[in-house]
mmCIF file of C-alpha atoms and ligand atoms in Angstrom:
data_model
loop_
_atom_site.group_PDB
_atom_site.id
_atom_site.type_symbol
_atom_site.label_atom_id
_atom_site.label_comp_id
_atom_site.label_asym_id
_atom_site.label_seq_id
_atom_site.Cartn_x
_atom_site.Cartn_y
_atom_site.Cartn_z
ATOM 1 C CA UNK A 1 26.353 -28.673 70.080
ATOM 2 C CA UNK A 2 26.704 -24.977 70.791
ATOM 3 C CA UNK A 3 27.240 -23.571 74.296
ATOM 4 C CA UNK A 4 27.373 -20.459 76.050
ATOM 5 C CA UNK A 5 28.593 -18.533 79.184
ATOM 6 C CA UNK A 6 28.000 -15.435 80.506
ATOM 7 C CA UNK A 7 29.248 -14.712 83.684
ATOM 8 C CA UNK A 8 27.943 -11.239 83.750
ATOM 9 C CA UNK A 9 24.114 -11.504 82.952
ATOM 10 C CA UNK A 10 22.650 -8.063 82.641
ATOM 11 C CA UNK A 11 18.860 -7.287 81.579
ATOM 12 C CA UNK A 12 19.568 -4.774 79.239
ATOM 13 C CA UNK A 13 17.369 -1.957 79.619
ATOM 14 C CA UNK A 14 17.026 0.050 76.593
ATOM 15 C CA UNK A 15 15.088 3.533 76.978
ATOM 16 C CA UNK A 16 14.227 5.834 73.996
ATOM 17 C CA UNK A 17 13.908 9.259 74.555
ATOM 18 C CA UNK A 18 13.833 12.492 72.438
ATOM 19 C CA UNK A 19 16.964 14.226 73.840
ATOM 20 C CA UNK A 20 19.203 13.332 76.679
ATOM 21 C CA UNK A 21 20.820 16.273 78.790
ATOM 22 C CA UNK A 22 22.689 15.211 81.901
ATOM 23 C CA UNK A 23 21.098 17.223 84.827
ATOM 24 C CA UNK A 24 17.775 17.036 83.645
ATOM 25 C CA UNK A 25 14.989 15.532 84.194
ATOM 26 C CA UNK A 26 14.095 12.847 81.528
ATOM 27 C CA UNK A 27 10.773 11.478 80.294
ATOM 28 C CA UNK A 28 11.269 7.962 78.643
ATOM 29 C CA UNK A 29 9.314 7.205 75.431
ATOM 30 C CA UNK A 30 9.540 3.759 75.688
ATOM 31 C CA UNK A 31 11.521 1.006 77.514
ATOM 32 C CA UNK A 32 12.594 -2.446 76.997
ATOM 33 C CA UNK A 33 14.358 -5.171 78.746
ATOM 34 C CA UNK A 34 15.740 -7.865 77.430
ATOM 35 C CA UNK A 35 18.240 -10.664 78.697
ATOM 36 C CA UNK A 36 21.312 -8.900 77.932
ATOM 37 C CA UNK A 37 25.238 -9.819 78.429
ATOM 38 C CA UNK A 38 26.542 -10.325 75.385
ATOM 39 C CA UNK A 39 26.593 -14.063 76.104
ATOM 40 C CA UNK A 40 22.513 -13.978 76.440
ATOM 41 C CA UNK A 41 22.382 -12.082 72.871
ATOM 42 C CA UNK A 42 24.564 -14.475 71.620
ATOM 43 C CA UNK A 43 22.060 -16.917 72.673
ATOM 44 C CA UNK A 44 19.505 -15.181 70.980
ATOM 45 C CA UNK A 45 20.633 -14.472 68.553
ATOM 46 C CA UNK A 46 21.792 -17.943 67.267
ATOM 47 C CA UNK A 47 18.256 -19.434 69.063
ATOM 48 C CA UNK A 48 16.965 -17.556 65.850
ATOM 49 C CA UNK A 49 19.046 -18.796 63.805
ATOM 50 C CA UNK A 50 17.807 -21.940 64.430
ATOM 51 C CA UNK A 51 20.288 -23.327 66.945
ATOM 52 C CA UNK A 52 19.632 -25.434 69.664
ATOM 53 C CA UNK A 53 21.343 -23.271 72.213
ATOM 54 C CA UNK A 54 22.574 -24.460 76.015
ATOM 55 C CA UNK A 55 23.678 -21.329 77.791
ATOM 56 C CA UNK A 56 25.729 -21.234 80.971
ATOM 57 C CA UNK A 57 27.106 -18.979 83.631
ATOM 58 C CA UNK A 58 25.652 -16.955 86.917
ATOM 59 C CA UNK A 59 22.114 -15.932 88.114
ATOM 60 C CA UNK A 60 20.452 -14.774 91.202
ATOM 61 C CA UNK A 61 17.706 -12.938 92.532
ATOM 62 C CA UNK A 62 14.761 -11.421 91.087
ATOM 63 C CA UNK A 63 16.704 -10.167 87.687
ATOM 64 C CA UNK A 64 18.240 -13.873 87.633
ATOM 65 C CA UNK A 65 14.438 -14.715 87.549
ATOM 66 C CA UNK A 66 13.229 -12.576 84.617
ATOM 67 C CA UNK A 67 15.903 -13.812 82.721
ATOM 68 C CA UNK A 68 15.163 -17.415 83.535
ATOM 69 C CA UNK A 69 11.672 -16.866 82.092
ATOM 70 C CA UNK A 70 13.239 -15.343 78.865
ATOM 71 C CA UNK A 71 15.584 -18.461 78.471
ATOM 72 C CA UNK A 72 12.063 -20.819 78.104
ATOM 73 C CA UNK A 73 10.703 -18.399 76.044
ATOM 74 C CA UNK A 74 13.884 -18.480 73.287
ATOM 75 C CA UNK A 75 13.344 -22.964 73.799
ATOM 76 C CA UNK A 76 17.125 -22.283 75.241
ATOM 77 C CA UNK A 77 18.428 -24.818 77.735
ATOM 78 C CA UNK A 78 19.318 -23.403 81.092
ATOM 79 C CA UNK A 79 22.507 -24.647 82.837
ATOM 80 C CA UNK A 80 23.469 -21.148 85.082
ATOM 81 C CA UNK A 81 24.615 -21.808 88.447
ATOM 82 C CA UNK A 82 22.200 -19.907 90.818
ATOM 83 C CA UNK A 83 24.252 -17.378 92.668
ATOM 84 C CA UNK A 84 23.016 -14.936 96.211
ATOM 85 C CA UNK A 85 23.958 -11.676 93.995
ATOM 86 C CA UNK A 86 21.573 -9.527 91.894
ATOM 87 C CA UNK A 87 22.209 -10.006 88.893
ATOM 88 C CA UNK A 88 23.162 -6.556 87.326
ATOM 89 C CA UNK A 89 21.294 -3.922 85.042
ATOM 90 C CA UNK A 90 22.602 -2.731 82.172
ATOM 91 C CA UNK A 91 21.550 0.561 80.676
ATOM 92 C CA UNK A 92 21.083 1.895 77.339
ATOM 93 C CA UNK A 93 19.789 5.256 76.427
ATOM 94 C CA UNK A 94 18.967 6.275 72.558
ATOM 95 C CA UNK A 95 17.768 9.947 71.606
ATOM 96 C CA UNK A 96 15.954 10.586 68.620
ATOM 97 C CA UNK A 97 19.491 11.362 67.068
ATOM 98 C CA UNK A 98 20.388 7.917 67.333
ATOM 99 C CA UNK A 99 23.043 8.709 70.274
ATOM 100 C CA UNK A 100 23.514 5.627 72.475
ATOM 101 C CA UNK A 101 24.957 6.404 76.019
ATOM 102 C CA UNK A 102 25.565 3.120 78.308
ATOM 103 C CA UNK A 103 25.801 2.295 81.765
ATOM 104 C CA UNK A 104 27.488 -1.211 82.401
ATOM 105 C CA UNK A 105 26.641 -1.902 86.029
ATOM 106 C CA UNK A 106 29.771 -4.041 87.628
ATOM 107 C CA UNK A 107 27.129 -6.909 88.789
ATOM 108 C CA UNK A 108 27.111 -9.147 91.638
ATOM 109 C CA UNK A 109 30.173 -10.437 93.443
ATOM 110 C CA UNK A 110 30.641 -14.418 92.890
ATOM 111 C CA UNK A 111 31.105 -16.819 95.540
ATOM 112 C CA UNK A 112 34.018 -19.219 95.216
ATOM 113 C CA UNK A 113 31.409 -22.041 96.130
ATOM 114 C CA UNK A 114 29.585 -20.670 93.311
ATOM 115 C CA UNK A 115 32.364 -20.614 91.050
ATOM 116 C CA UNK A 116 33.370 -24.434 92.021
ATOM 117 C CA UNK A 117 29.388 -25.564 91.769
ATOM 118 C CA UNK A 118 29.589 -23.769 88.287
ATOM 119 C CA UNK A 119 32.929 -25.631 87.195
ATOM 120 C CA UNK A 120 30.812 -29.428 87.924
ATOM 121 C CA UNK A 121 28.530 -27.750 84.972
ATOM 122 C CA UNK A 122 31.142 -26.508 82.463
ATOM 123 C CA UNK A 123 32.787 -30.208 82.838
ATOM 124 C CA UNK A 124 29.881 -31.630 81.994
ATOM 125 C CA UNK A 125 29.570 -29.123 79.322
ATOM 126 C CA UNK A 126 32.522 -30.264 77.744
ATOM 127 C CA UNK A 127 31.578 -33.094 77.067
ATOM 128 C CA UNK A 128 28.248 -32.141 75.053
ATOM 129 C CA UNK A 129 29.855 -29.079 73.083
ATOM 130 C CA UNK A 130 31.854 -29.231 69.335
ATOM 131 C CA UNK A 131 31.509 -25.130 69.785
ATOM 132 C CA UNK A 132 31.385 -22.645 73.045
ATOM 133 C CA UNK A 133 31.642 -18.474 73.363
ATOM 134 C CA UNK A 134 32.673 -16.973 75.902
ATOM 135 C CA UNK A 135 31.475 -13.270 76.087
ATOM 136 C CA UNK A 136 31.985 -10.366 78.573
ATOM 137 C CA UNK A 137 32.918 -9.038 81.312
ATOM 138 C CA UNK A 138 34.306 -11.168 84.626
ATOM 139 C CA UNK A 139 31.909 -10.356 87.512
ATOM 140 C CA UNK A 140 33.756 -9.842 90.690
ATOM 141 C CA UNK A 141 35.447 -12.795 92.556
ATOM 142 C CA UNK A 142 36.813 -14.567 89.357
ATOM 143 C CA UNK A 143 40.258 -14.878 88.616
ATOM 144 C CA UNK A 144 41.527 -12.983 85.175
ATOM 145 C CA UNK A 145 42.428 -15.791 83.893
ATOM 146 C CA UNK A 146 39.463 -17.818 84.267
ATOM 147 C CA UNK A 147 38.440 -17.724 80.284
ATOM 148 C CA UNK A 148 41.735 -18.718 79.491
ATOM 149 C CA UNK A 149 41.382 -21.846 82.158
ATOM 150 C CA UNK A 150 38.144 -22.968 80.491
ATOM 151 C CA UNK A 151 39.970 -22.405 76.490
ATOM 152 C CA UNK A 152 42.780 -25.117 77.901
ATOM 153 C CA UNK A 153 40.049 -27.588 79.118
ATOM 154 C CA UNK A 154 38.359 -26.995 75.642
ATOM 155 C CA UNK A 155 41.592 -27.327 73.444
ATOM 156 C CA UNK A 156 42.175 -30.587 74.906
ATOM 157 C CA UNK A 157 38.716 -32.093 73.653
ATOM 158 C CA UNK A 158 39.342 -29.824 70.076
ATOM 159 C CA UNK A 159 36.531 -27.876 70.945
ATOM 160 C CA UNK A 160 36.423 -24.735 68.849
ATOM 161 C CA UNK A 161 36.405 -21.992 71.796
ATOM 162 C CA UNK A 162 35.039 -18.550 70.534
ATOM 163 C CA UNK A 163 36.110 -15.688 73.098
ATOM 164 C CA UNK A 164 34.261 -12.093 73.219
ATOM 165 C CA UNK A 165 35.621 -9.698 76.090
ATOM 166 C CA UNK A 166 37.510 -6.998 76.647
ATOM 167 C CA UNK A 167 40.620 -5.903 79.487
ATOM 168 C CA UNK A 168 42.559 -8.056 81.450
ATOM 169 C CA UNK A 169 40.399 -11.266 80.664
ATOM 170 C CA UNK A 170 40.815 -10.741 76.792
ATOM 171 C CA UNK A 171 45.281 -10.389 77.710
ATOM 172 C CA UNK A 172 44.890 -13.847 79.607
ATOM 173 C CA UNK A 173 42.648 -15.619 77.557
ATOM 174 C CA UNK A 174 44.911 -15.226 74.569
ATOM 175 C CA UNK A 175 47.316 -17.033 75.835
ATOM 176 C CA UNK A 176 45.612 -20.312 75.523
ATOM 177 C CA UNK A 177 45.101 -19.473 72.063
ATOM 178 C CA UNK A 178 41.126 -19.501 71.717
ATOM 179 C CA UNK A 179 39.770 -20.554 67.596
ATOM 180 C CA UNK A 180 37.530 -17.518 67.517
ATOM 181 C CA UNK A 181 38.700 -13.455 69.007
ATOM 182 C CA UNK A 182 37.296 -10.531 67.449
ATOM 183 C CA UNK A 183 38.323 -7.622 68.833
ATOM 184 C CA UNK A 184 37.765 -3.686 68.112
ATOM 185 C CA UNK A 185 40.638 -1.855 67.192
ATOM 186 C CA UNK A 186 41.533 -0.391 71.096
ATOM 187 C CA UNK A 187 41.567 -4.126 72.048
ATOM 188 C CA UNK A 188 44.102 -4.852 69.204
ATOM 189 C CA UNK A 189 46.151 -1.811 69.947
ATOM 190 C CA UNK A 190 46.253 -3.784 74.289
ATOM 191 C CA UNK A 191 46.995 -6.528 72.655
ATOM 192 C CA UNK A 192 49.677 -6.051 69.801
ATOM 193 C CA UNK A 193 50.927 -2.917 71.821
ATOM 194 C CA UNK A 194 50.965 -1.295 68.160
ATOM 195 C CA UNK A 195 49.237 1.222 66.814
ATOM 196 C CA UNK A 196 46.754 0.312 64.315
ATOM 197 C CA UNK A 197 45.985 3.715 62.091
ATOM 198 C CA UNK A 198 46.083 1.897 59.164
ATOM 199 C CA UNK A 199 44.603 -1.358 57.150
ATOM 200 C CA UNK A 200 48.172 -2.377 57.376
ATOM 201 C CA UNK A 201 49.121 -1.854 60.501
ATOM 202 C CA UNK A 202 45.723 -4.034 61.194
ATOM 203 C CA UNK A 203 46.642 -6.575 58.756
ATOM 204 C CA UNK A 204 50.192 -7.156 60.602
ATOM 205 C CA UNK A 205 48.100 -7.446 63.759
ATOM 206 C CA UNK A 206 45.825 -9.938 62.714
ATOM 207 C CA UNK A 207 48.903 -12.136 61.098
ATOM 208 C CA UNK A 208 51.148 -11.594 64.230
ATOM 209 C CA UNK A 209 48.115 -13.054 66.373
ATOM 210 C CA UNK A 210 47.663 -16.260 63.872
ATOM 211 C CA UNK A 211 50.759 -16.498 64.132
ATOM 212 C CA UNK A 212 50.242 -17.103 68.199
ATOM 213 C CA UNK A 213 48.205 -19.619 67.551
ATOM 214 C CA UNK A 214 44.470 -17.829 67.057
ATOM 215 C CA UNK A 215 42.890 -19.606 63.940
ATOM 216 C CA UNK A 216 40.147 -17.035 63.165
ATOM 217 C CA UNK A 217 40.530 -12.965 64.562
ATOM 218 C CA UNK A 218 38.049 -10.367 62.642
ATOM 219 C CA UNK A 219 38.556 -6.784 63.663
ATOM 220 C CA UNK A 220 35.930 -5.554 63.788
ATOM 221 C CA UNK A 221 35.901 -1.527 61.790
ATOM 222 C CA UNK A 222 32.528 -0.387 62.972
ATOM 223 C CA UNK A 223 30.193 0.385 59.911
ATOM 224 C CA UNK A 224 33.687 0.423 58.305
ATOM 225 C CA UNK A 225 33.158 -3.144 58.454
ATOM 226 C CA UNK A 226 35.687 -5.831 59.517
ATOM 227 C CA UNK A 227 38.798 -7.574 58.546
ATOM 228 C CA UNK A 228 39.408 -11.148 58.999
ATOM 229 C CA UNK A 229 42.145 -13.730 59.063
ATOM 230 C CA UNK A 230 41.797 -18.153 58.419
ATOM 231 C CA UNK A 231 44.435 -19.564 58.301
ATOM 232 C CA UNK A 232 46.843 -17.294 56.950
ATOM 233 C CA UNK A 233 44.193 -15.472 54.367
ATOM 234 C CA UNK A 234 42.772 -12.476 55.279
ATOM 235 C CA UNK A 235 39.408 -10.749 54.129
ATOM 236 C CA UNK A 236 37.498 -7.567 54.355
ATOM 237 C CA UNK A 237 33.895 -6.468 54.055
ATOM 238 C CA UNK A 238 32.159 -3.686 52.884
ATOM 239 C CA UNK A 239 28.647 -3.868 54.458
ATOM 240 C CA UNK A 240 25.657 -2.135 52.586
ATOM 241 C CA UNK A 241 24.635 0.723 53.775
ATOM 242 C CA UNK A 242 21.199 0.370 56.071
ATOM 243 C CA UNK A 243 19.087 2.692 58.905
ATOM 244 C CA UNK A 244 20.611 1.970 62.204
ATOM 245 C CA UNK A 245 17.929 1.729 64.751
ATOM 246 C CA UNK A 246 19.780 0.558 67.229
ATOM 247 C CA UNK A 247 23.837 -0.894 67.127
ATOM 248 C CA UNK A 248 24.194 -2.346 70.270
ATOM 249 C CA UNK A 249 24.381 -5.491 70.266
ATOM 250 C CA UNK A 250 25.930 -6.293 67.104
ATOM 251 C CA UNK A 251 29.470 -7.172 68.032
ATOM 252 C CA UNK A 252 27.261 -9.994 70.073
ATOM 253 C CA UNK A 253 24.979 -10.903 66.800
ATOM 254 C CA UNK A 254 28.153 -11.326 64.802
ATOM 255 C CA UNK A 255 29.847 -13.539 67.120
ATOM 256 C CA UNK A 256 26.659 -15.844 67.395
ATOM 257 C CA UNK A 257 26.791 -15.769 63.153
ATOM 258 C CA UNK A 258 30.319 -16.880 62.970
ATOM 259 C CA UNK A 259 29.934 -19.626 65.153
ATOM 260 C CA UNK A 260 26.767 -20.726 63.496
ATOM 261 C CA UNK A 261 28.641 -20.988 60.260
ATOM 262 C CA UNK A 262 30.677 -23.078 61.659
ATOM 263 C CA UNK A 263 28.761 -25.008 62.913
ATOM 264 C CA UNK A 264 27.181 -25.653 59.448
ATOM 265 C CA UNK A 265 30.412 -25.711 57.035
ATOM 266 C CA UNK A 266 30.106 -22.997 55.603
ATOM 267 C CA UNK A 267 33.385 -21.662 53.740
ATOM 268 C CA UNK A 268 35.724 -19.029 55.082
ATOM 269 C CA UNK A 269 33.854 -16.179 52.857
ATOM 270 C CA UNK A 270 30.210 -17.288 53.565
ATOM 271 C CA UNK A 271 30.706 -17.736 57.164
ATOM 272 C CA UNK A 272 32.446 -14.357 57.224
ATOM 273 C CA UNK A 273 29.567 -12.611 55.276
ATOM 274 C CA UNK A 274 26.924 -14.574 57.218
ATOM 275 C CA UNK A 275 28.533 -13.104 60.757
ATOM 276 C CA UNK A 276 28.459 -9.800 58.854
ATOM 277 C CA UNK A 277 24.708 -10.136 58.227
ATOM 278 C CA UNK A 278 23.207 -11.067 61.541
ATOM 279 C CA UNK A 279 25.918 -7.986 63.131
ATOM 280 C CA UNK A 280 23.821 -5.303 60.721
ATOM 281 C CA UNK A 281 20.500 -7.122 60.735
ATOM 282 C CA UNK A 282 20.858 -6.936 64.379
ATOM 283 C CA UNK A 283 21.636 -2.755 64.069
ATOM 284 C CA UNK A 284 18.499 -2.784 62.052
ATOM 285 C CA UNK A 285 15.916 -3.643 64.889
ATOM 286 C CA UNK A 286 15.131 -1.367 68.197
ATOM 287 C CA UNK A 287 15.254 -4.934 70.270
ATOM 288 C CA UNK A 288 19.032 -5.191 71.407
ATOM 289 C CA UNK A 289 21.115 -8.602 70.310
ATOM 290 C CA UNK A 290 18.014 -9.615 67.892
ATOM 291 C CA UNK A 291 17.837 -9.964 64.566
ATOM 292 C CA UNK A 292 15.299 -11.558 61.754
ATOM 293 C CA UNK A 293 16.373 -14.351 59.250
ATOM 294 C CA UNK A 294 14.997 -12.000 55.791
ATOM 295 C CA UNK A 295 16.956 -9.447 57.149
ATOM 296 C CA UNK A 296 20.064 -11.590 57.019
ATOM 297 C CA UNK A 297 18.919 -13.574 54.203
ATOM 298 C CA UNK A 298 18.681 -10.129 52.394
ATOM 299 C CA UNK A 299 21.512 -8.471 53.491
ATOM 300 C CA UNK A 300 24.064 -10.966 52.602
ATOM 301 C CA UNK A 301 23.220 -10.392 49.089
ATOM 302 C CA UNK A 302 24.739 -7.231 49.464
ATOM 303 C CA UNK A 303 27.084 -8.114 51.249
ATOM 304 C CA UNK A 304 31.136 -7.903 49.873
ATOM 305 C CA UNK A 305 33.848 -10.269 50.930
ATOM 306 C CA UNK A 306 37.185 -9.756 49.054
ATOM 307 C CA UNK A 307 40.432 -11.538 50.019
ATOM 308 C CA UNK A 308 43.152 -9.469 50.623
ATOM 309 C CA UNK A 309 46.192 -11.734 51.074
HETATM 310 O O1 TA6 B 1 27.089 -5.562 73.737
HETATM 311 C C1 TA6 B 1 26.458 -5.389 73.996
HETATM 312 C C2 TA6 B 1 26.110 -5.922 75.368
HETATM 313 O O2 TA6 B 1 26.052 -7.327 75.307
HETATM 314 C C3 TA6 B 1 25.196 -4.437 76.247
HETATM 315 O O3 TA6 B 1 23.664 -5.562 75.793
HETATM 316 C C4 TA6 B 1 25.467 -5.129 77.652
HETATM 317 O O4 TA6 B 1 25.175 -5.929 78.446
HETATM 318 C C5 TA6 B 1 27.010 -4.852 77.564
HETATM 319 O O5 TA6 B 1 27.294 -5.460 76.835
HETATM 320 C C6 TA6 B 1 28.206 -6.311 78.201
HETATM 321 O O6 TA6 B 1 28.932 -5.968 78.329
HETATM 322 P P1 TA6 B 1 30.165 -6.333 79.302
HETATM 323 O O7 TA6 B 1 31.366 -6.250 78.612
HETATM 324 O O8 TA6 B 1 29.722 -5.844 80.805
HETATM 325 O O9 TA6 B 1 29.308 -8.268 79.922
#
């Protein structure tokens, strides 16, 4: 079973405007509200791909109730811990030139007893999960080593832990050797404390992280594709050109695709192609953290995965 963790869930509000000018009144042409936060984007995409997902984390207030209704619609098992605080909103403003501006609220404060109650849920899910995916920022009240402590418990049970976060939470999570991470160039620089301006820099950084015990590492290069390291081999991906409608959630869709690929026993080159196709298919949709399987299949045919070493 695949379990997703979203500690800092959000209602992702997508505003489509003609043009976005600071300091002016803006009439919004189109609004879309989705169950968001990285982990819930992963949850939705993995569900569309045909997996039965258990989703956990924290939800509270009217926003939390909205998300619980969406979980029912997605046929996802809801194992979220109810909190007193209000689940946040995250705003993505898109204009007709394709520019995107995001406003990410910090989210609610998590009380100590709420986290303790959630740990009981986590312990129960450890016995049922083959893959755990934790994505996104940590809300106030959670220690920066929270992901690290969860990874430690998962590793003891041979569970593959996929971690997609940033900042101090990523740095401390890495110390506990998650199975998979997907740092972007800035996060990679934070981890290795070395420049990564060239492909050779990125290859060296990935090999260093594998040496530190992380088995699967993908460095996203945005539209330029990605470089992945697995079992002492590295692969680069050349993506087909597609019309981009909304790139928000593409990283989350990639993570969902990679986890589903490993659950289905794909070999590494198929897994990289499948995950990359999911990330690209998401960007082809106006909705955030969404894709269609026909698009994934179509893109799979046009993706090139090349071994580097
Ligand atoms: O990756 C896109 C996204 O999931 C948005 O949907 C928005 O919810 C944001 O990231 C949340 O990021 P955070 O790092 O705060 O969890």
